[in-house]
Amino acid sequence: MDCIDAIQGRRSIRRYKSLPVERKLIEKLLQITQMSPSAGNRQARDFVVVFDTAVKEKLAEAALSQEFIAEAPCVVVFCANIERSSARYGTRGELYALQDATIAAATFQIAAHTLGLGTCWVGAFDDEAVSDILHLPEKVIPVAIMPLGYPDEKPPVYGRIDVKKLMHLDTW
Ligand SMILES: Cc1cc2nc3c(=O)[nH]c(=O)nc-3n(C[C@H](O)[C@H](O)[C@H](O)COP(=O)(O)O)c2cc1C
């Protein structure tokens, strides 16, 4: 599958086959993810990989009871490591860390799809609750909860705004 096919073929997957996702495969996906760019190559992101059923259930509850999170064989929580970026960039480091984590999550979704796995970006969650559940250090912020599993649905393509309405030439 080439990169453009992967981008065009990815969908948010919220139903998963009851097949395990091997830890080795997740490590491989995260190694690919790590090739994403980052500000000053600080890689101000961390990944919390959750297999534990009780932890997954708590995450689902913290994400406004989106139960499909608990039903995925694995959940990866992408975190911005403000500490790592701010050490070099001061207050600007906060924005960079958020971007470092966000681009990693996006790369992960495409890489997972390429390897036959499905993901769904979950952004609706209680930040403090997720930080507590995962014991995140003070300057580490959860950015995206990403359930991962073998797809058990084929969602339709949701429409996109015509790019002509979004593209501004030279100035807004
Ligand atoms: C920042 C962000 C937050 C999102 N939050 C949620 C969420 O909390 N729950 C959910 O089911 N999907 C969530 N999504 C997935 C979107 O609903 C989905 O990407 C969008 O409807 C387009 O569908 P597609 O991914 O299949 O192309 C989120 C996506 C992004 C990028």
CSV table of C-alpha atoms and ligand atoms in Angstrom, one decimal:
chain,number,residue,atom,x,y,z
A,1,MET,CA,0.0,0.0,0.0
A,2,ASP,CA,1.5,3.3,-0.9
A,3,CYS,CA,1.3,6.3,1.4
A,4,ILE,CA,-1.5,8.1,-0.5
A,5,ASP,CA,-3.6,5.0,-0.6
A,6,ALA,CA,-3.1,4.6,3.2
A,7,ILE,CA,-4.1,8.2,3.9
A,8,GLN,CA,-7.2,7.9,1.7
A,9,GLY,CA,-8.2,4.5,2.9
A,10,ARG,CA,-7.9,5.1,6.7
A,11,ARG,CA,-11.2,5.4,8.6
A,12,SER,CA,-11.9,5.7,12.3
A,13,ILE,CA,-12.5,2.2,13.6
A,14,ARG,CA,-14.7,1.7,16.7
A,15,ARG,CA,-15.4,-2.0,16.5
A,16,TYR,CA,-12.5,-4.5,16.8
A,17,LYS,CA,-12.2,-8.3,16.3
A,18,SER,CA,-11.4,-10.2,19.5
A,19,LEU,CA,-7.9,-10.9,18.3
A,20,PRO,CA,-4.9,-9.7,20.4
A,21,VAL,CA,-2.5,-7.2,19.1
A,22,GLU,CA,1.1,-8.4,19.9
A,23,ARG,CA,3.3,-6.1,21.9
A,24,LYS,CA,6.1,-6.6,19.3
A,25,LEU,CA,3.8,-5.2,16.6
A,26,ILE,CA,3.0,-2.2,18.8
A,27,GLU,CA,6.7,-1.6,19.3
A,28,LYS,CA,7.2,-1.7,15.6
A,29,LEU,CA,4.4,0.8,15.0
A,30,LEU,CA,5.8,3.1,17.6
A,31,GLN,CA,9.3,2.9,16.1
A,32,ILE,CA,7.8,4.0,12.8
A,33,THR,CA,5.8,6.7,14.6
A,34,GLN,CA,9.1,7.9,16.1
A,35,MET,CA,10.2,8.9,12.6
A,36,SER,CA,7.7,11.8,12.7
A,37,PRO,CA,9.2,15.2,12.9
A,38,SER,CA,9.5,17.1,16.1
A,39,ALA,CA,10.6,20.6,17.2
A,40,GLY,CA,14.4,20.6,17.4
A,41,ASN,CA,14.2,16.8,17.3
A,42,ARG,CA,13.3,16.9,21.0
A,43,GLN,CA,10.6,14.2,20.4
A,44,ALA,CA,8.6,15.7,23.2
A,45,ARG,CA,6.1,12.9,23.3
A,46,ASP,CA,5.5,9.7,25.3
A,47,PHE,CA,3.3,6.7,24.6
A,48,VAL,CA,1.4,4.9,27.3
A,49,VAL,CA,0.4,1.4,26.0
A,50,VAL,CA,-2.5,-0.1,27.9
A,51,PHE,CA,-3.4,-3.8,27.8
A,52,ASP,CA,-4.9,-4.0,31.3
A,53,THR,CA,-8.7,-4.4,31.1
A,54,ALA,CA,-9.3,-2.4,34.3
A,55,VAL,CA,-7.2,0.5,33.1
A,56,LYS,CA,-8.9,0.5,29.7
A,57,GLU,CA,-12.3,0.6,31.4
A,58,LYS,CA,-11.3,3.6,33.5
A,59,LEU,CA,-10.0,5.4,30.3
A,60,ALA,CA,-13.4,4.7,28.6
A,61,GLU,CA,-15.2,6.2,31.6
A,62,ALA,CA,-12.9,9.2,31.6
A,63,ALA,CA,-13.6,9.6,27.9
A,64,LEU,CA,-17.3,10.4,28.5
A,65,SER,CA,-18.1,6.6,28.6
A,66,GLN,CA,-17.0,5.8,25.1
A,67,GLU,CA,-17.2,2.1,25.7
A,68,PHE,CA,-15.5,1.1,22.5
A,69,ILE,CA,-12.2,2.2,24.1
A,70,ALA,CA,-12.5,-0.6,26.7
A,71,GLU,CA,-13.4,-3.1,23.9
A,72,ALA,CA,-10.2,-2.6,22.0
A,73,PRO,CA,-7.4,-5.1,22.6
A,74,CYS,CA,-5.0,-2.3,23.2
A,75,VAL,CA,-5.1,1.4,23.8
A,76,VAL,CA,-2.2,3.8,23.2
A,77,VAL,CA,-2.4,7.2,24.9
A,78,PHE,CA,-0.3,9.8,23.2
A,79,CYS,CA,1.2,12.4,25.6
A,80,ALA,CA,2.9,15.7,25.2
A,81,ASN,CA,6.1,15.9,27.3
A,82,ILE,CA,6.2,19.6,28.1
A,83,GLU,CA,9.2,19.2,30.3
A,84,ARG,CA,11.4,17.8,27.5
A,85,SER,CA,10.5,20.6,25.1
A,86,SER,CA,10.4,23.5,27.5
A,87,ALA,CA,13.9,22.7,28.8
A,88,ARG,CA,15.1,24.1,25.5
A,89,TYR,CA,12.2,26.3,24.3
A,90,GLY,CA,10.7,27.8,27.4
A,91,THR,CA,7.0,28.6,27.2
A,92,ARG,CA,7.0,28.0,23.4
A,93,GLY,CA,7.9,24.4,24.3
A,94,GLU,CA,4.3,23.7,25.4
A,95,LEU,CA,3.0,24.3,21.9
A,96,TYR,CA,5.9,22.3,20.4
A,97,ALA,CA,5.3,19.3,22.7
A,98,LEU,CA,1.6,19.3,21.8
A,99,GLN,CA,2.5,19.4,18.1
A,100,ASP,CA,5.2,16.6,18.6
A,101,ALA,CA,2.6,14.4,20.2
A,102,THR,CA,-0.1,15.2,17.7
A,103,ILE,CA,1.9,14.5,14.7
A,104,ALA,CA,3.0,11.2,16.2
A,105,ALA,CA,-0.6,10.2,16.8
A,106,ALA,CA,-1.4,11.0,13.2
A,107,THR,CA,1.5,9.0,11.8
A,108,PHE,CA,0.6,6.1,14.1
A,109,GLN,CA,-2.9,6.0,12.6
A,110,ILE,CA,-1.6,5.8,9.1
A,111,ALA,CA,1.1,3.2,9.9
A,112,ALA,CA,-1.5,1.1,11.8
A,113,HIS,CA,-3.9,1.2,8.9
A,114,THR,CA,-1.0,0.2,6.5
A,115,LEU,CA,-0.4,-2.9,8.7
A,116,GLY,CA,-4.1,-3.9,8.7
A,117,LEU,CA,-5.0,-2.4,12.1
A,118,GLY,CA,-7.7,0.1,12.9
A,119,THR,CA,-7.6,3.1,15.3
A,120,CYS,CA,-9.9,5.9,16.4
A,121,TRP,CA,-8.6,9.2,17.7
A,122,VAL,CA,-10.4,10.0,20.9
A,123,GLY,CA,-10.0,13.6,22.0
A,124,ALA,CA,-13.1,13.9,24.2
A,125,PHE,CA,-11.9,13.1,27.7
A,126,ASP,CA,-11.3,14.5,31.1
A,127,ASP,CA,-7.6,15.5,31.1
A,128,GLU,CA,-7.2,15.3,34.9
A,129,ALA,CA,-8.9,11.9,35.1
A,130,VAL,CA,-6.7,10.4,32.4
A,131,SER,CA,-3.6,11.9,34.0
A,132,ASP,CA,-4.6,10.3,37.3
A,133,ILE,CA,-5.5,6.9,35.8
A,134,LEU,CA,-2.1,6.7,34.0
A,135,HIS,CA,0.0,8.3,36.8
A,136,LEU,CA,1.3,10.9,34.3
A,137,PRO,CA,4.0,13.2,35.7
A,138,GLU,CA,3.1,16.9,36.2
A,139,LYS,CA,4.3,18.2,32.9
A,140,VAL,CA,3.1,15.4,30.7
A,141,ILE,CA,-0.3,16.0,29.1
A,142,PRO,CA,-2.6,13.4,27.5
A,143,VAL,CA,-3.3,14.5,23.9
A,144,ALA,CA,-5.1,11.5,22.3
A,145,ILE,CA,-6.5,8.2,23.5
A,146,MET,CA,-6.1,5.8,20.6
A,147,PRO,CA,-7.8,2.4,20.8
A,148,LEU,CA,-6.1,-0.1,18.4
A,149,GLY,CA,-7.3,-3.4,17.1
A,150,TYR,CA,-8.1,-5.5,14.0
A,151,PRO,CA,-11.1,-3.8,12.3
A,152,ASP,CA,-14.5,-5.4,12.6
A,153,GLU,CA,-16.4,-2.8,10.6
A,154,LYS,CA,-16.1,-0.9,7.3
A,155,PRO,CA,-17.2,2.6,8.0
A,156,PRO,CA,-18.3,4.9,5.2
A,157,VAL,CA,-16.2,7.8,4.0
A,158,TYR,CA,-17.3,10.9,5.8
A,159,GLY,CA,-17.5,13.9,3.6
A,160,ARG,CA,-14.8,16.6,3.6
A,161,ILE,CA,-15.1,20.3,3.1
A,162,ASP,CA,-14.2,21.2,-0.5
A,163,VAL,CA,-10.6,22.2,-0.3
A,164,LYS,CA,-11.4,25.3,-2.5
A,165,LYS,CA,-13.3,26.6,0.5
A,166,LEU,CA,-10.3,26.1,2.8
A,167,MET,CA,-7.5,27.3,0.6
A,168,HIS,CA,-6.5,30.9,0.8
A,169,LEU,CA,-4.2,32.3,-1.8
A,170,ASP,CA,-1.4,34.6,-0.7
A,171,THR,CA,-3.5,36.1,2.2
A,172,TRP,CA,-6.8,35.1,3.9
B,1,LIG,C1,-8.9,15.9,17.6
B,1,LIG,C2,-9.9,14.7,17.3
B,1,LIG,C3,-10.7,14.3,18.3
B,1,LIG,C4,-11.6,13.3,18.1
B,1,LIG,N1,-12.4,12.8,19.1
B,1,LIG,C5,-13.1,11.7,19.0
B,1,LIG,C6,-13.8,11.1,20.1
B,1,LIG,O1,-13.8,11.6,21.2
B,1,LIG,N2,-14.6,10.1,19.8
B,1,LIG,C7,-14.7,9.5,18.6
B,1,LIG,O2,-15.5,8.5,18.4
B,1,LIG,N3,-14.1,10.0,17.5
B,1,LIG,C8,-13.3,11.1,17.7
B,1,LIG,N4,-12.5,11.6,16.6
B,1,LIG,C9,-12.6,10.9,15.3
B,1,LIG,C10,-13.4,11.7,14.3
B,1,LIG,O3,-14.8,11.6,14.7
B,1,LIG,C11,-13.2,11.3,12.9
B,1,LIG,O4,-11.8,11.4,12.6
B,1,LIG,C12,-14.0,12.1,11.9
B,1,LIG,O5,-15.4,11.9,12.1
B,1,LIG,C13,-13.7,11.7,10.4
B,1,LIG,O6,-13.9,10.3,10.2
B,1,LIG,P1,-12.7,9.3,9.7
B,1,LIG,O7,-11.6,9.4,10.7
B,1,LIG,O8,-13.3,8.0,9.6
B,1,LIG,O9,-12.3,9.9,8.4
B,1,LIG,C14,-11.6,12.6,16.8
B,1,LIG,C15,-10.7,13.0,15.8
B,1,LIG,C16,-9.8,14.0,16.1
B,1,LIG,C17,-8.8,14.4,15.0
